[in-house]
PDB file of C-alpha atoms in Angstrom:
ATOM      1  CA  UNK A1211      -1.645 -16.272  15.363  1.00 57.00           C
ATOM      2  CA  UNK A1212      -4.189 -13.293  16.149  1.00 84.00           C
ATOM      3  CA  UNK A1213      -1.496 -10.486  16.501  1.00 83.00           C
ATOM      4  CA  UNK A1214       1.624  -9.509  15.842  1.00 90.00           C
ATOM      5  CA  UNK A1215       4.081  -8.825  18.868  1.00 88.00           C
ATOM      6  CA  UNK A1216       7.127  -9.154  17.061  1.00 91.00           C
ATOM      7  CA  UNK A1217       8.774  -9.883  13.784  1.00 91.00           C
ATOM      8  CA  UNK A1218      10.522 -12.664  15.246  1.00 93.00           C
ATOM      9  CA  UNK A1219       7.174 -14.461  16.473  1.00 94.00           C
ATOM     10  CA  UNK A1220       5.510 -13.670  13.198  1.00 94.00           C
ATOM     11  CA  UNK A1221       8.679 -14.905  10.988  1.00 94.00           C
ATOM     12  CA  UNK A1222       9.218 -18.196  13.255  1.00 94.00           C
ATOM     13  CA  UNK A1223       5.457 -18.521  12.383  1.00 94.00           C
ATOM     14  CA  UNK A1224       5.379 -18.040   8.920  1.00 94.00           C
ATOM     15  CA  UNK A1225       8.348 -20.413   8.719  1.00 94.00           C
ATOM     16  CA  UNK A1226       7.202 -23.261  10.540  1.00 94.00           C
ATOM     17  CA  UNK A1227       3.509 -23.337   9.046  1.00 93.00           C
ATOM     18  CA  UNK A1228       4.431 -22.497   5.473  1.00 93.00           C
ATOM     19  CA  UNK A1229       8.257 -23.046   4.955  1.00 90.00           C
ATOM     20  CA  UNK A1230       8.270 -26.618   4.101  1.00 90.00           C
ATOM     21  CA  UNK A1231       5.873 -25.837   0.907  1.00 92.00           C
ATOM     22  CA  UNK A1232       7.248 -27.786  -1.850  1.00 92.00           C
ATOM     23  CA  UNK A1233       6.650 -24.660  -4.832  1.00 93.00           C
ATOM     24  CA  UNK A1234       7.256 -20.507  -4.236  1.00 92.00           C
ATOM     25  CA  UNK A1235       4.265 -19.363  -2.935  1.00 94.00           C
ATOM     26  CA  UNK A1236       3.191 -15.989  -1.503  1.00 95.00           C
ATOM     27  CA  UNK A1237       1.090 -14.759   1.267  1.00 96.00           C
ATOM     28  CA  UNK A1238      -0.570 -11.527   1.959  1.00 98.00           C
ATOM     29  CA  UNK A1239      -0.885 -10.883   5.975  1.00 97.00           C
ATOM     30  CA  UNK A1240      -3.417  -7.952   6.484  1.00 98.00           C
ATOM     31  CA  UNK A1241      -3.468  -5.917   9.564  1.00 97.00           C
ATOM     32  CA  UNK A1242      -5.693  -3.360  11.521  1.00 96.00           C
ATOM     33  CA  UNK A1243      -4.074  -0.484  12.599  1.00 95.00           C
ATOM     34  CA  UNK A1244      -3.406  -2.300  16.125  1.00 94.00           C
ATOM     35  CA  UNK A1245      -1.459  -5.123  14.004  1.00 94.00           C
ATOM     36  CA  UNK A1246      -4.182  -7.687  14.671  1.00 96.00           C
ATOM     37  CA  UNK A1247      -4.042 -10.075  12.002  1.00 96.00           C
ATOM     38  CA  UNK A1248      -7.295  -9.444   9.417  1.00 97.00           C
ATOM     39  CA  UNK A1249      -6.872 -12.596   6.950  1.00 97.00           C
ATOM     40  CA  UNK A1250      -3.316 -14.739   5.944  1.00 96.00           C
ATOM     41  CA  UNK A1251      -3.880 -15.479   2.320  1.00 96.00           C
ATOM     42  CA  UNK A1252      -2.075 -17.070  -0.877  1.00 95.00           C
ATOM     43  CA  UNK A1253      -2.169 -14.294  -3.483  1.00 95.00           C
ATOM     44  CA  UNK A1254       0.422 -16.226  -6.022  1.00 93.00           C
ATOM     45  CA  UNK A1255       1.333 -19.418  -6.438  1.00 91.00           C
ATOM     46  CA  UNK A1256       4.284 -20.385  -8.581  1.00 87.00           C
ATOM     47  CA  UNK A1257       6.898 -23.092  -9.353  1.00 89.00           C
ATOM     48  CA  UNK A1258       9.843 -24.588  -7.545  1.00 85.00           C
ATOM     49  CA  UNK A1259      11.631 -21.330  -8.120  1.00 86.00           C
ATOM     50  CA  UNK A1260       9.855 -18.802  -9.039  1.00 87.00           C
ATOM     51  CA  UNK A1261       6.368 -16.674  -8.133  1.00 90.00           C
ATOM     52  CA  UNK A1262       4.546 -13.810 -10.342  1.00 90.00           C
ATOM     53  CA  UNK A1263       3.882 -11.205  -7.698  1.00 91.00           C
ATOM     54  CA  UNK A1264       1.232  -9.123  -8.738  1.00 91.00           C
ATOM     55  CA  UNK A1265       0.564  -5.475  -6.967  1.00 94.00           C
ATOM     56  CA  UNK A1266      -3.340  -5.392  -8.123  1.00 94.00           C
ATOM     57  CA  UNK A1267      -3.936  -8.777  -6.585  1.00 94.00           C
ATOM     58  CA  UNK A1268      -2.459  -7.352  -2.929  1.00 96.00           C
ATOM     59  CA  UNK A1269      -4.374  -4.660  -3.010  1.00 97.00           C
ATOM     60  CA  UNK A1270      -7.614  -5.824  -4.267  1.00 96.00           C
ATOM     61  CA  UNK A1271      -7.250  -7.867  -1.295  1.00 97.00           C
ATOM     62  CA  UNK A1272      -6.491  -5.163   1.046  1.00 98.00           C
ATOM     63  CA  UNK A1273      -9.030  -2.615   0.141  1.00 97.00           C
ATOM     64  CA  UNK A1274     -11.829  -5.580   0.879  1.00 97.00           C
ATOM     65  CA  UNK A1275     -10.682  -5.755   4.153  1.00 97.00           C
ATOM     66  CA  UNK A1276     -10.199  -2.390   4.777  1.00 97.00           C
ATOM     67  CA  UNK A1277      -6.723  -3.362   5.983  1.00 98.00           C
ATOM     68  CA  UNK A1278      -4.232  -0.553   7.951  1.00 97.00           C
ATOM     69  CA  UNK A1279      -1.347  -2.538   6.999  1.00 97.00           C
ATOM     70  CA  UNK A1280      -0.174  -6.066   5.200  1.00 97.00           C
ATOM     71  CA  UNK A1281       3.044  -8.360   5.189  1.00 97.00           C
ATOM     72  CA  UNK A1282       3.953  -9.970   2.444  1.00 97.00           C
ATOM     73  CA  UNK A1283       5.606 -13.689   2.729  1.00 96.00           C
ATOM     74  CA  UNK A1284       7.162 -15.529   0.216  1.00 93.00           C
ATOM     75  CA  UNK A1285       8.763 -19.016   0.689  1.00 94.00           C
ATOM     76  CA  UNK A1286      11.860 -19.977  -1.446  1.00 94.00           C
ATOM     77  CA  UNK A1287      11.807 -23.829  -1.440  1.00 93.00           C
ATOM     78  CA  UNK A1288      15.345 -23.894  -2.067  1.00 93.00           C
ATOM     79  CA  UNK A1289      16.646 -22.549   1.516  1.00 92.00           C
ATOM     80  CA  UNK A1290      18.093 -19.841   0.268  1.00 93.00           C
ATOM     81  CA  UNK A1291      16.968 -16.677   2.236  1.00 94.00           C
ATOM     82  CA  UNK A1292      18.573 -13.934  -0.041  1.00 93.00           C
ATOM     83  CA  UNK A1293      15.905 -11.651  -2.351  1.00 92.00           C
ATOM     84  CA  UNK A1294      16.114 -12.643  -6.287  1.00 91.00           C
ATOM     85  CA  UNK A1295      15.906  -9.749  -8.791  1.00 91.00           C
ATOM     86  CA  UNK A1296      12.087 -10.603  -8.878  1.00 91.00           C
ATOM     87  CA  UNK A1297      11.554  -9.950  -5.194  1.00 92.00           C
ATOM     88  CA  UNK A1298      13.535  -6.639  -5.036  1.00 90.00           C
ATOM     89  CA  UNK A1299      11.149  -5.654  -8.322  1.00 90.00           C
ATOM     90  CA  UNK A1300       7.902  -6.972  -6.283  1.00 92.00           C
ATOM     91  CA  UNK A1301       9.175  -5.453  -2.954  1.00 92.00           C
ATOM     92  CA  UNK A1302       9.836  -1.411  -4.846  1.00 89.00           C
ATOM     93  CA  UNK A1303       6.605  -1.864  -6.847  1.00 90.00           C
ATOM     94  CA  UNK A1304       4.748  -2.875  -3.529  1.00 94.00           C
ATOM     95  CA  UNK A1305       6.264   0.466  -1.810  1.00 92.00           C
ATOM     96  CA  UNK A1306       5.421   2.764  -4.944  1.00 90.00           C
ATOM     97  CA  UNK A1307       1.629   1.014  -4.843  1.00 91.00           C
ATOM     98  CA  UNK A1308       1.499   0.872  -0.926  1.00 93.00           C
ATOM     99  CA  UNK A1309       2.628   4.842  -1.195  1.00 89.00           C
ATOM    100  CA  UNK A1310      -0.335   6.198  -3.305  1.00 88.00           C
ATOM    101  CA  UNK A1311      -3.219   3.861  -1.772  1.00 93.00           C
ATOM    102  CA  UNK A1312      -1.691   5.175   2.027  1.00 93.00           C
ATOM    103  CA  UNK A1313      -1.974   0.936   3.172  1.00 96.00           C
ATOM    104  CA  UNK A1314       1.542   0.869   5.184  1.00 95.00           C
ATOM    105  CA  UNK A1315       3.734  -1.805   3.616  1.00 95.00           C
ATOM    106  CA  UNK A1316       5.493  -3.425   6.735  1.00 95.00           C
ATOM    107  CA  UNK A1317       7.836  -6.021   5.344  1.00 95.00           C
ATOM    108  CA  UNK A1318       8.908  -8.527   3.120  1.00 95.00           C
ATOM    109  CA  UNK A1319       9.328 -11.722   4.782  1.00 96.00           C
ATOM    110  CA  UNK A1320      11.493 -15.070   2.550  1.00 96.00           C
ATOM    111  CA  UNK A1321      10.983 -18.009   4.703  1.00 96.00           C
ATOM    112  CA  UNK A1322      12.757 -21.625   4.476  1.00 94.00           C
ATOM    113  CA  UNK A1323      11.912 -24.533   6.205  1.00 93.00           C
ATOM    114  CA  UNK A1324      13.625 -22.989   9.738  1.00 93.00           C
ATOM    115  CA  UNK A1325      14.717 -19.233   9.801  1.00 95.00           C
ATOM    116  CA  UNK A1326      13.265 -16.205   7.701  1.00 95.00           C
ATOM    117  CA  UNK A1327      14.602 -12.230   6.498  1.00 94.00           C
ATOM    118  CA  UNK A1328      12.559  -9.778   7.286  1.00 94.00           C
ATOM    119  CA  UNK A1329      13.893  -6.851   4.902  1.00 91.00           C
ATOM    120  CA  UNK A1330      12.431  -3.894   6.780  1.00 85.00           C
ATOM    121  CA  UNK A1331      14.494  -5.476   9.934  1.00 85.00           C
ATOM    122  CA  UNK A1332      17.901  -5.584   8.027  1.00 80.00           C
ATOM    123  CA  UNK A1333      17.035  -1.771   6.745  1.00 77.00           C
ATOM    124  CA  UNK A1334      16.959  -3.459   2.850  1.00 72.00           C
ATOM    125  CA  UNK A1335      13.830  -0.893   2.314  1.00 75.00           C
ATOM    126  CA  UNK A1336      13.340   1.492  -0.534  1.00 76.00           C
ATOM    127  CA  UNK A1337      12.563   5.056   0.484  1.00 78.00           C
ATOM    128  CA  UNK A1338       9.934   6.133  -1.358  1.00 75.00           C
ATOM    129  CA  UNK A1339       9.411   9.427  -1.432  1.00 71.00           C
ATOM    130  CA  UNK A1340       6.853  12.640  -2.894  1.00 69.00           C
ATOM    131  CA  UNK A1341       9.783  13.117  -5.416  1.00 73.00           C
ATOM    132  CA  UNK A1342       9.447   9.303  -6.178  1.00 70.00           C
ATOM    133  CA  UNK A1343       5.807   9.487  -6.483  1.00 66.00           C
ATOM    134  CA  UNK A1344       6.094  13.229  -8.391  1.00 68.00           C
ATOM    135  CA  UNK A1345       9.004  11.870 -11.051  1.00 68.00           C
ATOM    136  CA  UNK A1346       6.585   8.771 -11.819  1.00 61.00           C
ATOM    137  CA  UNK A1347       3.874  10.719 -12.355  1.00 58.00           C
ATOM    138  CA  UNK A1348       5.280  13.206 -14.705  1.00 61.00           C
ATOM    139  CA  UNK A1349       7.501  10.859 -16.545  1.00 58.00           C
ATOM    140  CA  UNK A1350       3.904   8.600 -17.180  1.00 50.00           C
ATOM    141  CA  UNK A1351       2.324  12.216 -18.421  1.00 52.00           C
ATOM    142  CA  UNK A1352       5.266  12.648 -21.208  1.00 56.00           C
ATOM    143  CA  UNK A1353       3.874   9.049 -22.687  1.00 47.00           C
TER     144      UNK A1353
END
């Protein structure tokens, strides 16, 4: 796959080629600014239920490539396409990150074996906004 045309075509994609991995995994796909795809790469690779997601290890990635935009995707060899308490953590942390180096976070992608849930599609996206950013900020200046 060379670019993105849909979220459909890239999450039948991501499904079919990864899906069927026997441990959580996750994969970083960078983007130009025309969503061509840059690189698809494993940044984490965890157990049968479970992957550390790690913001510095996206972005290191990113800024290398002087990527527009990235995807994460994250298999759950269990089926199950619903976001654990980890992902939802990994998913806001990715926003707050994605906010203050200005590289767009596009979606988080869970893929099984056959389907996928793209969050950003289903709306299941935190807003981040300057308040965000500014209450962060000052509440890490009071420590």
């Amino acid at each position: 796959m060379q670019e993105i045309k849909s979220i459909q075509g890239l999450g039948s994609f991501l499904a079919q080629t990864y899906g069927s991995q026997p441990q959580e995994t996750c994969r970083l796909i960078a983007v130009n600014s025309q969503l061509q795809i840059l690189e698809i790469s494993t940044v984490a690779l965890g157990t049968v239920n479970q992957v550390q997601i790690h913001p510095r290890d996206i972005f290191r990635r990113l800024v290398s490539l002087n990527a527009y935009g990235f995807i994460i995707a994250h298999n759950h060899p269990s089926g199950q396409l619903k976001a654990s308490r980890a992902d939802w953590q990994a998913i806001y942390q990715l926003a707050l990150c994605s906010s203050i180096m200005q590289i767009v976070f596009l979606d988080f992608i869970i893929i099984n074996r056959s389907h996928f849930c793209s969050h950003c599609t289903l709306k299941r996206w935190p807003k981040i906004t300057l308040e965000t950013l500014l209450g962060l900020w000052t509440t890490m200046a009071k420590l």
